Amino acid sequence: MSSLDLPSPFSEIPLYPLQYLHPSPIHPLPHLSASATDAANAKDTTDVPNSSSHPRINIWCKREDHGSPLACSGNKYRKLEYIVPDILRPQEDGRKVTTLVTEGAIQSNHTVQVASVAAILGLKAVVLLHKGTGGGLRSTTNPEVFQQTGNVQVVRMLGAEVRMLEPDEAADDKDPVEPILQDLRVKGHVPYWIPSGASLHHLGGLGYARCAFEIAKQELEESQRGTLKGSGQFDYIFVSFGSGSTVAGLIAGFELLEKTREEERQSEDGKQFPKRQIIGIMSSPTKPKPYHEERVVRFARTAGGMIGLEPQNDISLDDVRLDDRFVGSAYGQLDPDTKAALNRVAQTDGLIGDPVYTGKTLRGLLHWVESGEIVRDWSARSGATVNSKELNVLFIHTGGQSALAAYSDA
């Protein structure tokens, strides 16, 4: 586990290392940066105040898909690092947990990472996969293959028991989970429930609060090397938004970072650069954006209260920026525009995304850059007083490539 200068009480929260000893890598995407900047330059920028030419947009990638040696490395391992100590703690009756139980859509990345953690802890795993969640199963031309390959195949390889739940089993008036937990208890197991994406778990936001400090450390290293120019930080951070605690953790972590370090990023003309802007690209059209914004504030405040913030004062709706324009017609359904974004990034910088989350995030990021939206937003937030020839954009790759095999007909 990489050494980070975390303030108290954050530094005292128990953590079980699941990541490599070094941070997940950050590297530039030079060809995508050049092509996206060229596309932005081709558009009219006269509506951008104080801008004689479009700044260069430097796109970088943080490889959370390279962050852990465990199966299908991705963003859930950061969350689970803070949950595992709670799993290993004796339960209220004094017994130890024997079985991890979690849920997700058919091609859930989260369930793979929970099953992997169960395997290394010597625990049983029960994975509940909802057939009615999203549009992946509905849109495929081969439902049998969709339910057997990709992440489903990996979960089974890891030794987990897979239970496919029909849509009527997860109806609004039914709780499919509690009967399963009760049945396990009757059979002598001690189950531990981890909600989908770990976001509803009270410890779910801590992993990405920690990641904020890791990113800041990597920013400083790149800035000192002269490879991260402009503000010397990532002005915009784009990340997939699903269950919510990845975005929420980042918000809480960067808020604590700025509060404890009193960071000041000065431009050449002495003006202060705006703080980092986290953009969550939504992956599902099921719930309206305001519902998710409130959820993020709640998760961020929960994490913030544990790491040393004053939740009600330090975190508000103003800190949350979600974009729902790229959700497509259904969660888990690979639409043509997202597929085009995945192919483009693969063919420019050799980066493979996933069909459920990162593909939509890449599509959203490219829209922000090429439409000039990112420059207009920067100008508005800086009060048109800061001139920057370069803006730095970070794409957080949360993993999920193992689901691609199930989408072979898309």
XYZ file of C-alpha atoms in Angstrom:
410
model
C 0.000 0.000 0.000
C 1.451 3.343 -1.023
C 2.305 5.775 1.756
C -0.051 8.748 1.876
C -0.042 11.707 4.221
C -3.575 11.263 5.531
C -4.662 13.531 8.384
C -6.200 12.238 11.586
C -8.781 10.740 12.075
C -8.707 9.461 8.475
C -5.297 7.849 8.947
C -6.584 5.834 11.922
C -9.462 4.082 10.131
C -8.611 0.351 9.700
C -7.771 -0.762 6.160
C -7.080 -4.221 4.713
C -4.756 -3.823 1.699
C -6.119 -5.219 -1.545
C -4.268 -2.851 -3.884
C -0.671 -3.008 -5.070
C 1.964 -1.376 -2.870
C 2.231 1.393 -5.470
C -0.564 3.711 -6.644
C -2.578 2.747 -9.688
C -0.741 4.359 -12.627
C -1.607 7.690 -14.207
C -0.480 8.210 -17.798
C -1.260 10.608 -20.648
C -3.407 9.774 -23.661
C -1.464 11.887 -26.178
C -3.240 10.925 -29.393
C -6.709 11.335 -27.927
C -5.639 14.689 -26.455
C -4.427 15.909 -29.835
C -7.480 14.761 -31.798
C -9.948 16.090 -29.209
C -8.177 19.466 -29.021
C -8.143 19.699 -32.815
C -11.875 18.985 -32.911
C -12.492 21.682 -30.294
C -10.336 24.152 -32.200
C -12.436 23.546 -35.293
C -15.454 24.924 -33.467
C -16.172 28.605 -32.887
C -14.585 29.756 -29.599
C -15.591 33.408 -29.805
C -18.168 32.859 -27.073
C -15.379 31.951 -24.603
C -14.399 35.125 -22.707
C -10.724 36.069 -22.535
C -9.786 33.345 -25.005
C -7.952 34.133 -28.229
C -7.427 30.461 -29.010
C -8.656 27.198 -27.620
C -6.333 25.849 -24.903
C -4.770 22.465 -25.369
C -6.674 19.781 -23.483
C -4.335 17.211 -21.941
C -6.228 13.976 -21.273
C -4.749 11.560 -18.728
C -5.954 8.209 -17.445
C -5.809 6.766 -13.929
C -5.722 3.001 -14.252
C -7.887 1.635 -11.491
C -8.104 -1.415 -13.729
C -4.390 -1.870 -12.910
C -4.692 -1.133 -9.201
C -4.912 -4.594 -7.657
C -3.430 -8.055 -8.279
C -6.848 -9.597 -7.659
C -9.334 -10.704 -10.307
C -10.559 -8.078 -12.772
C -8.998 -5.155 -10.935
C -11.326 -2.184 -10.646
C -12.744 0.502 -8.419
C -14.573 -1.769 -5.946
C -11.348 -3.024 -4.366
C -10.693 0.453 -2.939
C -14.083 0.373 -1.251
C -13.636 -3.171 0.000
C -10.278 -2.318 1.631
C -12.201 -0.412 4.294
C -15.028 -2.955 4.521
C -12.868 -6.059 5.038
C -11.823 -5.100 8.616
C -15.530 -4.941 9.466
C -16.061 -8.339 7.835
C -13.253 -9.872 9.904
C -14.551 -8.407 13.154
C -16.704 -10.801 15.237
C -20.403 -10.145 14.808
C -22.794 -9.131 17.586
C -23.265 -12.750 18.633
C -19.496 -13.249 18.756
C -19.359 -15.486 15.685
C -17.173 -14.819 12.668
C -18.506 -14.179 9.169
C -18.487 -17.236 6.926
C -20.242 -15.961 3.805
C -20.221 -12.765 1.779
C -23.489 -12.021 0.001
C -23.839 -9.328 -2.641
C -25.869 -8.429 -5.700
C -25.628 -6.784 -9.091
C -26.744 -6.832 -12.695
C -25.877 -9.856 -14.824
C -22.475 -8.445 -15.865
C -21.696 -6.756 -12.532
C -18.037 -5.835 -11.909
C -18.751 -5.411 -8.205
C -19.795 -9.038 -7.749
C -16.522 -10.255 -9.273
C -14.468 -8.211 -6.843
C -16.516 -9.317 -3.819
C -16.147 -12.956 -4.922
C -12.397 -12.455 -5.292
C -12.120 -10.977 -1.796
C -14.152 -13.868 -0.389
C -11.727 -16.300 -2.019
C -8.593 -14.747 -0.493
C -10.262 -14.492 2.929
C -11.302 -18.139 2.824
C -15.002 -17.288 2.860
C -17.963 -18.516 0.858
C -19.549 -16.073 -1.600
C -23.166 -15.952 -2.750
C -23.764 -13.652 -5.722
C -27.276 -12.535 -6.627
C -27.588 -11.464 -10.266
C -30.736 -9.597 -11.275
C -32.055 -10.476 -14.725
C -34.330 -7.446 -14.714
C -31.633 -4.846 -14.078
C -30.702 -2.825 -17.142
C -30.967 -3.553 -20.813
C -27.970 -5.761 -21.495
C -29.855 -9.039 -21.255
C -32.903 -7.662 -23.088
C -30.878 -6.300 -26.002
C -28.554 -9.228 -26.610
C -29.267 -11.611 -29.472
C -27.958 -14.497 -27.381
C -29.340 -14.398 -23.807
C -27.847 -17.786 -22.940
C -24.332 -16.617 -23.753
C -24.878 -13.301 -21.942
C -25.717 -15.209 -18.755
C -22.730 -17.530 -18.996
C -19.782 -15.459 -20.218
C -17.944 -12.301 -19.150
C -18.198 -11.480 -15.463
C -20.602 -14.366 -14.797
C -17.937 -16.822 -15.911
C -15.303 -15.092 -13.760
C -17.532 -15.109 -10.651
C -18.010 -18.855 -11.023
C -14.274 -19.397 -11.544
C -13.729 -17.654 -8.218
C -15.899 -20.274 -6.525
C -18.952 -18.148 -5.811
C -22.454 -19.549 -5.799
C -24.425 -17.660 -8.463
C -28.160 -17.217 -8.096
C -30.042 -15.663 -11.019
C -33.051 -13.663 -9.809
C -36.051 -13.209 -12.072
C -37.511 -9.670 -12.381
C -40.579 -10.553 -10.270
C -38.319 -11.651 -7.381
C -36.938 -8.110 -7.088
C -40.214 -6.230 -7.487
C -40.727 -3.070 -5.445
C -42.943 -4.881 -2.946
C -40.499 -7.756 -2.428
C -37.135 -8.025 -0.692
C -35.248 -10.889 -2.347
C -32.224 -10.535 -0.073
C -33.526 -11.051 3.473
C -35.036 -14.515 2.804
C -31.696 -15.604 1.317
C -29.767 -14.277 4.317
C -32.199 -15.972 6.688
C -31.902 -19.281 4.832
C -28.114 -19.091 5.125
C -28.396 -18.426 8.862
C -30.701 -21.440 9.319
C -28.092 -23.582 7.562
C -25.395 -22.440 10.003
C -23.707 -19.736 7.925
C -22.899 -16.259 9.211
C -23.653 -14.018 6.215
C -22.345 -10.496 5.659
C -24.392 -8.363 3.291
C -22.592 -5.975 0.898
C -25.056 -3.830 -1.108
C -24.599 -3.376 -4.845
C -21.520 -1.263 -5.520
C -20.890 -1.086 -1.750
C -22.334 2.432 -1.814
C -25.050 1.882 0.772
C -22.458 0.434 3.147
C -21.466 3.064 5.718
C -17.782 2.550 4.838
C -18.328 2.594 1.073
C -17.077 6.135 0.409
C -13.744 5.892 2.221
C -11.792 4.189 -0.561
C -12.183 7.051 -2.996
C -11.679 9.662 -0.316
C -8.266 8.047 0.054
C -7.868 7.967 -3.727
C -8.176 11.780 -3.791
C -4.990 12.014 -1.721
C -3.305 9.505 -4.029
C -4.223 11.565 -7.094
C -2.907 14.744 -5.436
C 0.407 13.030 -4.724
C 0.675 11.866 -8.333
C -0.208 15.366 -9.562
C 2.668 16.803 -7.566
C 5.099 14.225 -8.942
C 4.038 14.875 -12.532
C 4.129 18.643 -11.991
C 7.651 18.455 -10.585
C 8.702 16.430 -13.628
C 7.238 19.129 -15.853
C 4.780 16.742 -17.488
C 1.642 18.197 -15.871
C 1.445 21.792 -17.020
C -1.085 24.594 -16.734
C -2.451 24.584 -13.188
C -0.232 21.666 -12.172
C -3.313 19.706 -11.166
C -6.151 17.847 -12.900
C -8.650 20.613 -13.534
C -11.420 18.150 -14.431
C -11.806 14.575 -13.228
C -14.264 12.411 -15.172
C -15.468 9.190 -13.565
C -18.320 6.763 -14.101
C -21.340 7.213 -11.892
C -23.295 4.101 -10.930
C -24.218 3.477 -7.312
C -22.585 6.746 -6.235
C -19.873 6.223 -3.636
C -16.913 6.583 -6.011
C -17.936 10.144 -6.871
C -18.971 10.826 -3.273
C -15.657 9.598 -1.905
C -13.696 11.768 -4.310
C -15.729 14.821 -3.297
C -15.122 14.188 0.408
C -11.435 13.395 -0.100
C -10.625 16.465 -2.171
C -12.589 18.659 0.232
C -10.496 17.373 3.127
C -7.314 17.718 1.084
C -7.998 21.348 0.268
C -9.108 22.113 3.794
C -6.105 20.576 5.539
C -3.430 21.655 3.092
C -4.956 25.008 2.164
C -3.888 24.346 -1.392
C -3.232 27.306 -3.630
C -2.615 26.905 -7.335
C -1.457 30.204 -8.815
C -1.463 31.061 -12.484
C 1.303 33.092 -14.139
C -0.704 36.296 -13.646
C -1.075 35.619 -9.910
C -4.705 34.546 -10.048
C -5.830 31.400 -8.259
C -6.906 28.489 -10.421
C -10.372 27.026 -9.724
C -10.391 23.870 -7.618
C -10.609 20.476 -9.272
C -14.016 19.722 -10.753
C -15.307 16.159 -10.457
C -17.774 15.187 -13.206
C -19.764 11.995 -12.691
C -21.029 10.568 -15.977
C -24.209 8.663 -15.223
C -24.601 5.148 -16.598
C -28.303 4.569 -16.033
C -31.513 6.439 -16.923
C -33.567 4.653 -14.247
C -33.675 7.461 -11.697
C -33.674 11.241 -12.291
C -30.502 13.242 -11.720
C -31.770 15.078 -8.579
C -32.288 11.706 -6.878
C -28.650 10.795 -7.491
C -27.336 14.231 -6.537
C -28.999 13.972 -3.131
C -27.607 10.456 -2.775
C -24.064 11.654 -3.502
C -24.323 14.414 -0.907
C -25.505 11.863 1.644
C -22.678 9.432 0.869
C -20.070 12.208 0.798
C -21.244 13.544 4.145
C -21.124 10.061 5.670
C -17.531 9.609 4.506
C -16.662 13.195 5.366
C -17.818 12.816 8.951
C -15.517 9.829 9.415
C -12.399 11.406 7.899
C -12.452 14.744 9.689
C -14.812 17.080 7.844
C -17.810 18.933 9.207
C -20.296 17.223 6.886
C -23.138 19.731 6.907
C -20.817 22.718 6.493
C -18.144 21.304 4.206
C -20.235 19.366 1.673
C -23.284 20.586 -0.241
C -25.147 20.071 -3.504
C -22.846 22.688 -5.065
C -20.025 20.133 -4.878
C -21.912 17.590 -6.994
C -21.830 17.632 -10.793
C -23.496 14.752 -12.570
C -24.143 14.505 -16.306
C -27.041 12.350 -17.490
C -26.824 13.078 -21.208
C -24.950 9.890 -22.090
C -26.954 7.230 -20.249
C -28.412 5.792 -23.447
C -31.686 3.885 -23.437
C -30.868 1.512 -20.562
C -28.236 0.578 -18.007
C -25.854 -2.029 -19.375
C -26.985 -1.557 -22.975
C -24.203 -0.706 -25.418
C -25.505 2.020 -27.728
C -23.811 2.969 -31.038
C -22.341 6.255 -29.747
C -20.750 4.575 -26.734
C -19.397 1.793 -28.942
C -17.897 4.436 -31.253
C -16.186 6.130 -28.284
C -14.761 2.797 -27.097
C -13.425 1.989 -30.570
C -11.946 5.453 -31.000
C -10.003 5.389 -27.726
C -8.798 1.850 -28.426
C -7.600 2.815 -31.905
C -5.880 6.055 -30.857
C -4.135 5.182 -27.590
C -4.648 1.429 -27.252
C -6.929 1.846 -24.216
C -9.694 -0.727 -23.756
C -12.779 0.441 -21.883
C -15.885 -1.446 -20.823
C -19.386 -1.451 -22.343
C -21.351 -0.533 -19.202
C -19.517 2.286 -17.408
C -16.253 3.608 -18.826
C -17.496 3.635 -22.414
C -20.223 6.131 -21.499
C -17.736 8.135 -19.436
C -15.314 8.371 -22.350
C -18.158 9.452 -24.610
C -19.124 12.158 -22.107
C -15.551 13.336 -21.649
C -15.029 13.664 -25.395
C -18.245 15.650 -25.738
C -17.150 18.056 -22.996
C -13.803 18.617 -24.697
C -14.807 18.726 -28.353
C -17.931 20.842 -27.950
C -15.931 23.510 -26.082
C -18.067 22.952 -22.990
C -15.059 22.315 -20.796
C -13.451 25.643 -21.756
C -16.678 27.559 -21.248
C -17.107 25.942 -17.853
C -13.499 26.712 -16.889
C -13.912 30.313 -17.952
C -17.135 30.693 -15.961
C -15.622 29.141 -12.825
C -12.425 31.193 -13.005
C -14.368 34.404 -13.566
C -12.642 34.848 -16.931
C -9.622 36.124 -15.006
C -7.325 33.148 -15.444
C -5.673 32.578 -18.783
C -4.497 29.025 -19.260
C -2.931 27.651 -22.408
C -3.468 24.107 -21.174
C -6.192 22.329 -19.226
C -5.646 18.934 -17.631
C -8.380 16.303 -17.700
C -8.206 13.001 -15.805
C -10.290 9.998 -16.819
C -10.556 7.440 -14.012
C -10.694 3.986 -15.579
C -12.781 1.950 -13.146
C -12.256 -1.385 -14.931
C -14.906 -3.742 -16.278
C -13.260 -5.004 -19.466
C -14.057 -8.604 -18.528
C -17.697 -7.947 -19.460
C -16.748 -7.364 -23.114
C -17.029 -11.048 -24.026
C -20.741 -11.011 -23.175
C -21.234 -8.077 -25.571
C -19.586 -9.777 -28.549
C -22.765 -9.402 -30.629
C -23.134 -5.671 -29.975
